[in-house]
Amino acid sequence: MDTTTIVLLLAAVVTVSIVIIVLSQMRERARIERVRKITAQEDAYKRAHSLLSEIPGQYLSADLKLLLIKRMEDACAELTRLKSDLPVKKWQESAQHLKNEIVEKRDPRTPVKIDSPEKSAHVKELLQNLFKMIEAMHKSGRVDTSTAKKNLKYVLFLVHKTHADLHVFQARDYVKQNQIRKAIHAYHLASTEMGKSRENPLAMKAVKSFRTRIKELEAISSEGKDTAISESQSKLDREWDTFLHDDEWKKKADYDD
C-alpha cells in the first residue's frame, strides 16, 4: 500500500470520526434543548395552575381564570408536541373540567379573608406573578393586545384592593375595640388605595362608600347613634366583601357624587 493511499485512508477515518462526533454533539444538543423546552412548559403549566389554586376566589374574575386555563392548555399542547412523558392527558382533562365549571359558573373557589399583613403581601405577590404571566402571554402572541391590556389593568386594580382589604379589616377591628380615630385612619388608607384605580368605576364607588363610613364614624360621639352606625357598618361590610362579584353593586358603580 503506497503512502498516498495510507494518507487518504487516514483522512477518511478522521473525516468519519469528525462527522460522528459532530452528529453526536448535535443529537446531544437537541436532547438538551428538548429537555429544556419540556421543563419550561412544565413550569408554565404548574405556575398557572398554582395561581389558579392559590389566588383567593374574590380576586379572580372569569376572564382571569380562563386566561390561566388557556396558559395551562397551551403548555399541554406544547408538551404533547414534544412527546413528553409527563401526565399531559390528565392535565388536559383537568383543565377542560375547570373550564367547564367556570363557563357554567360552578367554580368552587371561595373568598379568603385578608386579615394580616402577611396574607396581604402573599396575595400581592401572587397577583404580581399573574401580571407577569399575562405580559409574557402577550409578548408571545398567546393573547391579543386588547385582552392583555384589559386584564393587566384589572390585575393592578386587584393589587390595590389587596391593600384596601387589609385596611378595611383593621378598621372593622378598631371599631369593635371602640378605637374610632384609628378606624377612621384605616378607612382613609383604604380609600387612598382604591383611589389609585380611578379609571375603575367599582374602585370609585368603594371610595365613596369609605368616605360615607368615615363621616358616620366622625359623628359617633353623638349619643344614640351606635345602633345606626352598627347597621350601616354591616351593610358596608357586605357590600365591600362582595362588590367584585355582586351585580347590584356593579350596577351602582358610577362617578356620581
mmCIF file of N, CA, C and O in Angstrom, residues 57-151:
data_model
loop_
_atom_site.group_PDB
_atom_site.id
_atom_site.type_symbol
_atom_site.label_atom_id
_atom_site.label_comp_id
_atom_site.label_asym_id
_atom_site.label_seq_id
_atom_site.Cartn_x
_atom_site.Cartn_y
_atom_site.Cartn_z
ATOM 1 N N GLY A 57 -60.571 33.401 45.863
ATOM 2 C CA GLY A 57 -61.673 33.418 44.915
ATOM 3 C C GLY A 57 -62.194 34.801 44.570
ATOM 4 O O GLY A 57 -62.603 35.049 43.436
ATOM 5 N N GLN A 58 -62.174 35.733 45.548
ATOM 6 C CA GLN A 58 -62.749 37.046 45.292
ATOM 7 C C GLN A 58 -61.924 37.883 44.325
ATOM 8 O O GLN A 58 -62.380 38.900 43.807
ATOM 9 N N TYR A 59 -60.679 37.475 44.062
ATOM 10 C CA TYR A 59 -59.814 38.248 43.182
ATOM 11 C C TYR A 59 -59.818 37.759 41.738
ATOM 12 O O TYR A 59 -59.316 38.460 40.853
ATOM 13 N N LEU A 60 -60.322 36.568 41.502
ATOM 14 C CA LEU A 60 -60.258 36.000 40.157
ATOM 15 C C LEU A 60 -61.587 36.148 39.417
ATOM 16 O O LEU A 60 -62.561 35.495 39.753
ATOM 17 N N SER A 61 -61.596 36.999 38.418
ATOM 18 C CA SER A 61 -62.771 37.106 37.559
ATOM 19 C C SER A 61 -62.782 35.912 36.614
ATOM 20 O O SER A 61 -61.777 35.194 36.477
ATOM 21 N N ALA A 62 -63.901 35.703 35.937
ATOM 22 C CA ALA A 62 -63.984 34.594 34.982
ATOM 23 C C ALA A 62 -62.945 34.750 33.883
ATOM 24 O O ALA A 62 -62.319 33.774 33.447
ATOM 25 N N ASP A 63 -62.717 35.995 33.442
ATOM 26 C CA ASP A 63 -61.718 36.245 32.385
ATOM 27 C C ASP A 63 -60.321 35.832 32.830
ATOM 28 O O ASP A 63 -59.570 35.218 32.061
ATOM 29 N N LEU A 64 -59.962 36.172 34.067
ATOM 30 C CA LEU A 64 -58.632 35.820 34.568
ATOM 31 C C LEU A 64 -58.486 34.303 34.712
ATOM 32 O O LEU A 64 -57.435 33.735 34.394
ATOM 33 N N LYS A 65 -59.530 33.660 35.194
ATOM 34 C CA LYS A 65 -59.492 32.197 35.330
ATOM 35 C C LYS A 65 -59.295 31.534 33.967
ATOM 36 O O LYS A 65 -58.482 30.611 33.822
ATOM 37 N N LEU A 66 -60.023 32.020 32.969
ATOM 38 C CA LEU A 66 -59.919 31.434 31.634
ATOM 39 C C LEU A 66 -58.549 31.708 31.012
ATOM 40 O O LEU A 66 -58.034 30.878 30.250
ATOM 41 N N LEU A 67 -57.952 32.849 31.335
ATOM 42 C CA LEU A 67 -56.597 33.130 30.850
ATOM 43 C C LEU A 67 -55.594 32.143 31.446
ATOM 44 O O LEU A 67 -54.703 31.638 30.742
ATOM 45 N N LEU A 68 -55.742 31.875 32.730
ATOM 46 C CA LEU A 68 -54.856 30.914 33.386
ATOM 47 C C LEU A 68 -55.033 29.519 32.793
ATOM 48 O O LEU A 68 -54.050 28.799 32.560
ATOM 49 N N ILE A 69 -56.271 29.146 32.533
ATOM 50 C CA ILE A 69 -56.523 27.829 31.931
ATOM 51 C C ILE A 69 -55.973 27.769 30.515
ATOM 52 O O ILE A 69 -55.432 26.740 30.086
ATOM 53 N N LYS A 70 -56.080 28.882 29.785
ATOM 54 C CA LYS A 70 -55.504 28.921 28.431
ATOM 55 C C LYS A 70 -54.006 28.673 28.493
ATOM 56 O O LYS A 70 -53.448 27.943 27.656
ATOM 57 N N ARG A 71 -53.338 29.271 29.486
ATOM 58 C CA ARG A 71 -51.882 29.050 29.600
ATOM 59 C C ARG A 71 -51.590 27.593 29.901
ATOM 60 O O ARG A 71 -50.619 27.012 29.395
ATOM 61 N N MET A 72 -52.425 26.975 30.738
ATOM 62 C CA MET A 72 -52.259 25.557 31.045
ATOM 63 C C MET A 72 -52.459 24.698 29.795
ATOM 64 O O MET A 72 -51.692 23.769 29.521
ATOM 65 N N GLU A 73 -53.481 25.043 29.013
ATOM 66 C CA GLU A 73 -53.761 24.283 27.792
ATOM 67 C C GLU A 73 -52.649 24.451 26.761
ATOM 68 O O GLU A 73 -52.266 23.484 26.084
ATOM 69 N N ASP A 74 -52.134 25.673 26.645
ATOM 70 C CA ASP A 74 -51.031 25.923 25.703
ATOM 71 C C ASP A 74 -49.805 25.101 26.079
ATOM 72 O O ASP A 74 -49.121 24.543 25.213
ATOM 73 N N ALA A 75 -49.527 25.057 27.382
ATOM 74 C CA ALA A 75 -48.376 24.274 27.853
ATOM 75 C C ALA A 75 -48.573 22.793 27.545
ATOM 76 O O ALA A 75 -47.635 22.109 27.107
ATOM 77 N N CYS A 76 -49.779 22.310 27.759
ATOM 78 C CA CYS A 76 -50.073 20.889 27.475
ATOM 79 C C CYS A 76 -49.917 20.582 25.987
ATOM 80 O O CYS A 76 -49.395 19.519 25.615
ATOM 81 N N ALA A 77 -50.382 21.500 25.137
ATOM 82 C CA ALA A 77 -50.273 21.290 23.687
ATOM 83 C C ALA A 77 -48.802 21.212 23.276
ATOM 84 O O ALA A 77 -48.416 20.368 22.450
ATOM 85 N N GLU A 78 -47.991 22.069 23.864
ATOM 86 C CA GLU A 78 -46.564 22.061 23.532
ATOM 87 C C GLU A 78 -45.887 20.797 24.064
ATOM 88 O O GLU A 78 -45.026 20.210 23.394
ATOM 89 N N LEU A 79 -46.277 20.365 25.244
ATOM 90 C CA LEU A 79 -45.708 19.141 25.812
ATOM 91 C C LEU A 79 -46.092 17.919 24.978
ATOM 92 O O LEU A 79 -45.299 16.982 24.823
ATOM 93 N N THR A 80 -47.300 17.932 24.436
ATOM 94 C CA THR A 80 -47.723 16.841 23.556
ATOM 95 C C THR A 80 -46.874 16.824 22.288
ATOM 96 O O THR A 80 -46.446 15.755 21.831
ATOM 97 N N ARG A 81 -46.633 18.002 21.745
ATOM 98 C CA ARG A 81 -45.800 18.103 20.542
ATOM 99 C C ARG A 81 -44.386 17.603 20.802
ATOM 100 O O ARG A 81 -43.758 16.975 19.943
ATOM 101 N N LEU A 82 -43.885 17.865 22.009
ATOM 102 C CA LEU A 82 -42.529 17.445 22.376
ATOM 103 C C LEU A 82 -42.472 15.984 22.822
ATOM 104 O O LEU A 82 -41.401 15.488 23.162
ATOM 105 N N LYS A 83 -43.636 15.324 22.828
ATOM 106 C CA LYS A 83 -43.727 13.917 23.221
ATOM 107 C C LYS A 83 -43.166 13.683 24.624
ATOM 108 O O LYS A 83 -42.370 12.777 24.871
ATOM 109 N N SER A 84 -43.626 14.525 25.554
ATOM 110 C CA SER A 84 -43.183 14.428 26.940
ATOM 111 C C SER A 84 -43.774 13.193 27.619
ATOM 112 O O SER A 84 -44.855 12.725 27.258
ATOM 113 N N ASP A 85 -43.050 12.684 28.609
ATOM 114 C CA ASP A 85 -43.528 11.535 29.387
ATOM 115 C C ASP A 85 -44.415 11.969 30.556
ATOM 116 O O ASP A 85 -44.884 11.133 31.329
ATOM 117 N N LEU A 86 -44.631 13.265 30.699
ATOM 118 C CA LEU A 86 -45.454 13.781 31.788
ATOM 119 C C LEU A 86 -46.920 13.388 31.563
ATOM 120 O O LEU A 86 -47.327 13.101 30.433
ATOM 121 N N PRO A 87 -47.736 13.413 32.638
ATOM 122 C CA PRO A 87 -49.165 13.041 32.512
ATOM 123 C C PRO A 87 -49.983 14.148 31.845
ATOM 124 O O PRO A 87 -50.922 14.697 32.434
ATOM 125 N N VAL A 88 -49.615 14.483 30.608
ATOM 126 C CA VAL A 88 -50.211 15.617 29.909
ATOM 127 C C VAL A 88 -51.709 15.413 29.666
ATOM 128 O O VAL A 88 -52.502 16.340 29.826
ATOM 129 N N LYS A 89 -52.092 14.206 29.287
ATOM 130 C CA LYS A 89 -53.507 13.949 29.007
ATOM 131 C C LYS A 89 -54.363 14.193 30.252
ATOM 132 O O LYS A 89 -55.443 14.780 30.164
ATOM 133 N N LYS A 90 -53.855 13.787 31.387
ATOM 134 C CA LYS A 90 -54.576 14.005 32.644
ATOM 135 C C LYS A 90 -54.689 15.500 32.929
ATOM 136 O O LYS A 90 -55.737 15.982 33.388
ATOM 137 N N TRP A 91 -53.605 16.243 32.665
ATOM 138 C CA TRP A 91 -53.618 17.685 32.869
ATOM 139 C C TRP A 91 -54.630 18.348 31.938
ATOM 140 O O TRP A 91 -55.353 19.270 32.352
ATOM 141 N N GLN A 92 -54.690 17.900 30.696
ATOM 142 C CA GLN A 92 -55.630 18.471 29.738
ATOM 143 C C GLN A 92 -57.075 18.224 30.166
ATOM 144 O O GLN A 92 -57.922 19.118 30.060
ATOM 145 N N GLU A 93 -57.343 17.032 30.662
ATOM 146 C CA GLU A 93 -58.697 16.711 31.118
ATOM 147 C C GLU A 93 -59.076 17.570 32.321
ATOM 148 O O GLU A 93 -60.207 18.041 32.433
ATOM 149 N N SER A 94 -58.113 17.779 33.218
ATOM 150 C CA SER A 94 -58.352 18.607 34.395
ATOM 151 C C SER A 94 -58.632 20.052 33.988
ATOM 152 O O SER A 94 -59.547 20.696 34.523
ATOM 153 N N ALA A 95 -57.844 20.568 33.041
ATOM 154 C CA ALA A 95 -58.028 21.944 32.566
ATOM 155 C C ALA A 95 -59.394 22.111 31.905
ATOM 156 O O ALA A 95 -60.082 23.119 32.117
ATOM 157 N N GLN A 96 -59.803 21.121 31.128
ATOM 158 C CA GLN A 96 -61.105 21.183 30.466
ATOM 159 C C GLN A 96 -62.238 21.150 31.483
ATOM 160 O O GLN A 96 -63.237 21.873 31.349
ATOM 161 N N HIS A 97 -62.062 20.337 32.530
ATOM 162 C CA HIS A 97 -63.077 20.263 33.596
ATOM 163 C C HIS A 97 -63.204 21.611 34.294
ATOM 164 O O HIS A 97 -64.333 22.085 34.545
ATOM 165 N N LEU A 98 -62.077 22.238 34.603
ATOM 166 C CA LEU A 98 -62.092 23.548 35.251
ATOM 167 C C LEU A 98 -62.744 24.594 34.359
ATOM 168 O O LEU A 98 -63.528 25.424 34.822
ATOM 169 N N LYS A 99 -62.437 24.533 33.067
ATOM 170 C CA LYS A 99 -63.016 25.493 32.127
ATOM 171 C C LYS A 99 -64.531 25.353 32.090
ATOM 172 O O LYS A 99 -65.262 26.353 32.107
ATOM 173 N N ASN A 100 -65.011 24.129 32.062
ATOM 174 C CA ASN A 100 -66.453 23.896 32.050
ATOM 175 C C ASN A 100 -67.115 24.454 33.307
ATOM 176 O O ASN A 100 -68.199 25.053 33.251
ATOM 177 N N GLU A 101 -66.456 24.260 34.455
ATOM 178 C CA GLU A 101 -67.003 24.783 35.715
ATOM 179 C C GLU A 101 -67.111 26.295 35.680
ATOM 180 O O GLU A 101 -68.105 26.880 36.142
ATOM 181 N N ILE A 102 -66.085 26.945 35.139
ATOM 182 C CA ILE A 102 -66.058 28.407 35.090
ATOM 183 C C ILE A 102 -67.115 28.936 34.125
ATOM 184 O O ILE A 102 -67.866 29.864 34.446
ATOM 185 N N VAL A 103 -67.167 28.347 32.941
ATOM 186 C CA VAL A 103 -68.153 28.779 31.941
ATOM 187 C C VAL A 103 -69.572 28.588 32.457
ATOM 188 O O VAL A 103 -70.457 29.428 32.229
ATOM 189 N N GLU A 104 -69.800 27.500 33.177
ATOM 190 C CA GLU A 104 -71.129 27.201 33.718
ATOM 191 C C GLU A 104 -71.357 27.818 35.101
ATOM 192 O O GLU A 104 -72.350 27.541 35.764
ATOM 193 N N LYS A 105 -70.380 28.630 35.549
ATOM 194 C CA LYS A 105 -70.459 29.336 36.829
ATOM 195 C C LYS A 105 -70.625 28.378 38.004
ATOM 196 O O LYS A 105 -71.403 28.612 38.927
ATOM 197 N N ARG A 106 -69.870 27.288 37.948
ATOM 198 C CA ARG A 106 -69.879 26.310 39.043
ATOM 199 C C ARG A 106 -68.519 26.222 39.723
ATOM 200 O O ARG A 106 -68.244 25.274 40.451
ATOM 201 N N ASP A 107 -67.675 27.204 39.493
ATOM 202 C CA ASP A 107 -66.323 27.163 40.043
ATOM 203 C C ASP A 107 -66.380 27.244 41.571
ATOM 204 O O ASP A 107 -67.003 28.155 42.120
ATOM 205 N N PRO A 108 -65.741 26.311 42.268
ATOM 206 C CA PRO A 108 -65.850 26.245 43.735
ATOM 207 C C PRO A 108 -64.903 27.177 44.504
ATOM 208 O O PRO A 108 -64.933 27.200 45.730
ATOM 209 N N ARG A 109 -64.068 27.939 43.817
ATOM 210 C CA ARG A 109 -63.106 28.786 44.523
ATOM 211 C C ARG A 109 -63.813 29.752 45.466
ATOM 212 O O ARG A 109 -64.774 30.416 45.079
ATOM 213 N N THR A 110 -63.352 29.847 46.694
ATOM 214 C CA THR A 110 -64.030 30.645 47.718
ATOM 215 C C THR A 110 -63.183 31.851 48.126
ATOM 216 O O THR A 110 -61.956 31.852 47.980
ATOM 217 N N PRO A 111 -63.843 32.896 48.665
ATOM 218 C CA PRO A 111 -63.105 34.072 49.151
ATOM 219 C C PRO A 111 -62.239 33.718 50.353
ATOM 220 O O PRO A 111 -62.528 32.787 51.091
ATOM 221 N N VAL A 112 -61.178 34.478 50.531
ATOM 222 C CA VAL A 112 -60.289 34.304 51.683
ATOM 223 C C VAL A 112 -60.156 35.662 52.374
ATOM 224 O O VAL A 112 -59.855 36.663 51.717
ATOM 225 N N LYS A 113 -60.383 35.694 53.666
ATOM 226 C CA LYS A 113 -60.309 36.956 54.407
ATOM 227 C C LYS A 113 -58.853 37.435 54.480
ATOM 228 O O LYS A 113 -57.961 36.690 54.872
ATOM 229 N N ILE A 114 -58.624 38.679 54.102
ATOM 230 C CA ILE A 114 -57.285 39.275 54.188
ATOM 231 C C ILE A 114 -57.193 39.976 55.539
ATOM 232 O O ILE A 114 -57.582 41.140 55.675
ATOM 233 N N ASP A 115 -56.705 39.258 56.538
ATOM 234 C CA ASP A 115 -56.732 39.778 57.897
ATOM 235 C C ASP A 115 -55.344 39.917 58.532
ATOM 236 O O ASP A 115 -55.220 39.995 59.755
ATOM 237 N N SER A 116 -54.312 39.934 57.717
ATOM 238 C CA SER A 116 -52.965 40.143 58.256
ATOM 239 C C SER A 116 -52.063 40.696 57.163
ATOM 240 O O SER A 116 -52.308 40.457 55.969
ATOM 241 N N PRO A 117 -51.022 41.445 57.536
ATOM 242 C CA PRO A 117 -50.069 41.961 56.531
ATOM 243 C C PRO A 117 -49.437 40.835 55.731
ATOM 244 O O PRO A 117 -49.142 41.007 54.544
ATOM 245 N N GLU A 118 -49.233 39.685 56.374
ATOM 246 C CA GLU A 118 -48.611 38.550 55.681
ATOM 247 C C GLU A 118 -49.501 38.045 54.548
ATOM 248 O O GLU A 118 -49.023 37.785 53.433
ATOM 249 N N LYS A 119 -50.794 37.899 54.835
ATOM 250 C CA LYS A 119 -51.720 37.455 53.793
ATOM 251 C C LYS A 119 -51.795 38.466 52.658
ATOM 252 O O LYS A 119 -51.828 38.119 51.482
ATOM 253 N N SER A 120 -51.842 39.739 53.032
ATOM 254 C CA SER A 120 -51.906 40.796 52.030
ATOM 255 C C SER A 120 -50.678 40.759 51.125
ATOM 256 O O SER A 120 -50.793 40.850 49.896
ATOM 257 N N ALA A 121 -49.494 40.594 51.727
ATOM 258 C CA ALA A 121 -48.251 40.543 50.955
ATOM 259 C C ALA A 121 -48.211 39.318 50.041
ATOM 260 O O ALA A 121 -47.748 39.394 48.898
ATOM 261 N N HIS A 122 -48.715 38.183 50.562
ATOM 262 C CA HIS A 122 -48.707 36.951 49.770
ATOM 263 C C HIS A 122 -49.620 37.075 48.554
ATOM 264 O O HIS A 122 -49.226 36.706 47.429
ATOM 265 N N VAL A 123 -50.815 37.617 48.769
ATOM 266 C CA VAL A 123 -51.750 37.774 47.653
ATOM 267 C C VAL A 123 -51.195 38.775 46.642
ATOM 268 O O VAL A 123 -51.311 38.584 45.430
ATOM 269 N N LYS A 124 -50.570 39.828 47.149
ATOM 270 C CA LYS A 124 -49.954 40.813 46.254
ATOM 271 C C LYS A 124 -48.893 40.151 45.373
ATOM 272 O O LYS A 124 -48.819 40.403 44.161
ATOM 273 N N GLU A 125 -48.077 39.296 45.963
ATOM 274 C CA GLU A 125 -47.036 38.591 45.206
ATOM 275 C C GLU A 125 -47.661 37.692 44.135
ATOM 276 O O GLU A 125 -47.181 37.639 42.993
ATOM 277 N N LEU A 126 -48.741 36.988 44.488
ATOM 278 C CA LEU A 126 -49.427 36.129 43.522
ATOM 279 C C LEU A 126 -49.980 36.953 42.363
ATOM 280 O O LEU A 126 -49.860 36.563 41.187
ATOM 281 N N LEU A 127 -50.553 38.101 42.675
ATOM 282 C CA LEU A 127 -51.120 38.954 41.631
ATOM 283 C C LEU A 127 -50.029 39.535 40.741
ATOM 284 O O LEU A 127 -50.214 39.689 39.526
ATOM 285 N N GLN A 128 -48.882 39.866 41.340
ATOM 286 C CA GLN A 128 -47.762 40.357 40.541
ATOM 287 C C GLN A 128 -47.261 39.266 39.588
ATOM 288 O O GLN A 128 -46.900 39.554 38.439
ATOM 289 N N ASN A 129 -47.247 38.027 40.059
ATOM 290 C CA ASN A 129 -46.855 36.913 39.189
ATOM 291 C C ASN A 129 -47.870 36.725 38.059
ATOM 292 O O ASN A 129 -47.494 36.411 36.923
ATOM 293 N N LEU A 130 -49.138 36.919 38.383
ATOM 294 C CA LEU A 130 -50.183 36.835 37.360
ATOM 295 C C LEU A 130 -49.985 37.937 36.323
ATOM 296 O O LEU A 130 -50.132 37.698 35.116
ATOM 297 N N PHE A 131 -49.647 39.123 36.785
ATOM 298 C CA PHE A 131 -49.389 40.253 35.887
ATOM 299 C C PHE A 131 -48.263 39.912 34.911
ATOM 300 O O PHE A 131 -48.382 40.126 33.693
ATOM 301 N N LYS A 132 -47.168 39.357 35.442
ATOM 302 C CA LYS A 132 -46.027 38.987 34.594
ATOM 303 C C LYS A 132 -46.416 37.894 33.602
ATOM 304 O O LYS A 132 -45.955 37.902 32.452
ATOM 305 N N MET A 133 -47.252 36.961 34.034
ATOM 306 C CA MET A 133 -47.661 35.881 33.148
ATOM 307 C C MET A 133 -48.478 36.413 31.971
ATOM 308 O O MET A 133 -48.282 35.997 30.817
ATOM 309 N N ILE A 134 -49.394 37.346 32.253
ATOM 310 C CA ILE A 134 -50.209 37.929 31.182
ATOM 311 C C ILE A 134 -49.322 38.719 30.221
ATOM 312 O O ILE A 134 -49.506 38.663 28.992
ATOM 313 N N GLU A 135 -48.352 39.448 30.775
ATOM 314 C CA GLU A 135 -47.402 40.170 29.926
ATOM 315 C C GLU A 135 -46.659 39.220 28.992
ATOM 316 O O GLU A 135 -46.498 39.492 27.798
ATOM 317 N N ALA A 136 -46.201 38.095 29.545
ATOM 318 C CA ALA A 136 -45.469 37.103 28.750
ATOM 319 C C ALA A 136 -46.363 36.494 27.674
ATOM 320 O O ALA A 136 -45.922 36.258 26.537
ATOM 321 N N MET A 137 -47.618 36.230 28.014
ATOM 322 C CA MET A 137 -48.561 35.682 27.036
ATOM 323 C C MET A 137 -48.787 36.662 25.897
ATOM 324 O O MET A 137 -48.909 36.269 24.727
ATOM 325 N N HIS A 138 -48.820 37.941 26.230
ATOM 326 C CA HIS A 138 -48.999 38.963 25.198
ATOM 327 C C HIS A 138 -47.777 39.033 24.285
ATOM 328 O O HIS A 138 -47.906 39.053 23.045
ATOM 329 N N LYS A 139 -46.597 39.037 24.878
ATOM 330 C CA LYS A 139 -45.362 39.121 24.093
ATOM 331 C C LYS A 139 -45.182 37.915 23.174
ATOM 332 O O LYS A 139 -44.632 38.037 22.077
ATOM 333 N N SER A 140 -45.657 36.757 23.633
ATOM 334 C CA SER A 140 -45.514 35.542 22.827
ATOM 335 C C SER A 140 -46.660 35.371 21.824
ATOM 336 O O SER A 140 -46.675 34.407 21.063
ATOM 337 N N GLY A 141 -47.596 36.306 21.824
ATOM 338 C CA GLY A 141 -48.710 36.237 20.886
ATOM 339 C C GLY A 141 -49.842 35.323 21.313
ATOM 340 O O GLY A 141 -50.734 35.025 20.514
ATOM 341 N N ARG A 142 -49.832 34.871 22.568
ATOM 342 C CA ARG A 142 -50.891 33.971 23.029
ATOM 343 C C ARG A 142 -52.196 34.713 23.303
ATOM 344 O O ARG A 142 -53.266 34.107 23.299
ATOM 345 N N VAL A 143 -52.107 36.005 23.617
ATOM 346 C CA VAL A 143 -53.310 36.831 23.785
ATOM 347 C C VAL A 143 -53.109 38.135 23.019
ATOM 348 O O VAL A 143 -51.980 38.618 22.882
ATOM 349 N N ASP A 144 -54.197 38.695 22.525
ATOM 350 C CA ASP A 144 -54.090 39.938 21.752
ATOM 351 C C ASP A 144 -53.904 41.135 22.674
ATOM 352 O O ASP A 144 -54.081 41.049 23.891
ATOM 353 N N THR A 145 -53.564 42.261 22.063
ATOM 354 C CA THR A 145 -53.257 43.477 22.830
ATOM 355 C C THR A 145 -54.436 43.956 23.659
ATOM 356 O O THR A 145 -54.291 44.333 24.825
ATOM 357 N N SER A 146 -55.617 43.933 23.081
ATOM 358 C CA SER A 146 -56.814 44.408 23.785
ATOM 359 C C SER A 146 -57.089 43.577 25.034
ATOM 360 O O SER A 146 -57.340 44.122 26.119
ATOM 361 N N THR A 147 -57.026 42.259 24.884
ATOM 362 C CA THR A 147 -57.274 41.366 26.020
ATOM 363 C C THR A 147 -56.217 41.538 27.095
ATOM 364 O O THR A 147 -56.536 41.594 28.290
ATOM 365 N N ALA A 148 -54.963 41.630 26.669
ATOM 366 C CA ALA A 148 -53.870 41.790 27.626
ATOM 367 C C ALA A 148 -54.008 43.106 28.395
ATOM 368 O O ALA A 148 -53.896 43.134 29.626
ATOM 369 N N LYS A 149 -54.283 44.188 27.686
ATOM 370 C CA LYS A 149 -54.399 45.498 28.320
ATOM 371 C C LYS A 149 -55.526 45.526 29.347
ATOM 372 O O LYS A 149 -55.360 46.016 30.467
ATOM 373 N N LYS A 150 -56.671 44.977 28.963
ATOM 374 C CA LYS A 150 -57.830 44.951 29.867
ATOM 375 C C LYS A 150 -57.522 44.172 31.144
ATOM 376 O O LYS A 150 -57.811 44.638 32.254
ATOM 377 N N ASN A 151 -56.912 43.006 30.996
ATOM 378 C CA ASN A 151 -56.648 42.163 32.160
ATOM 379 C C ASN A 151 -55.488 42.680 33.006
ATOM 380 O O ASN A 151 -55.510 42.542 34.232
#
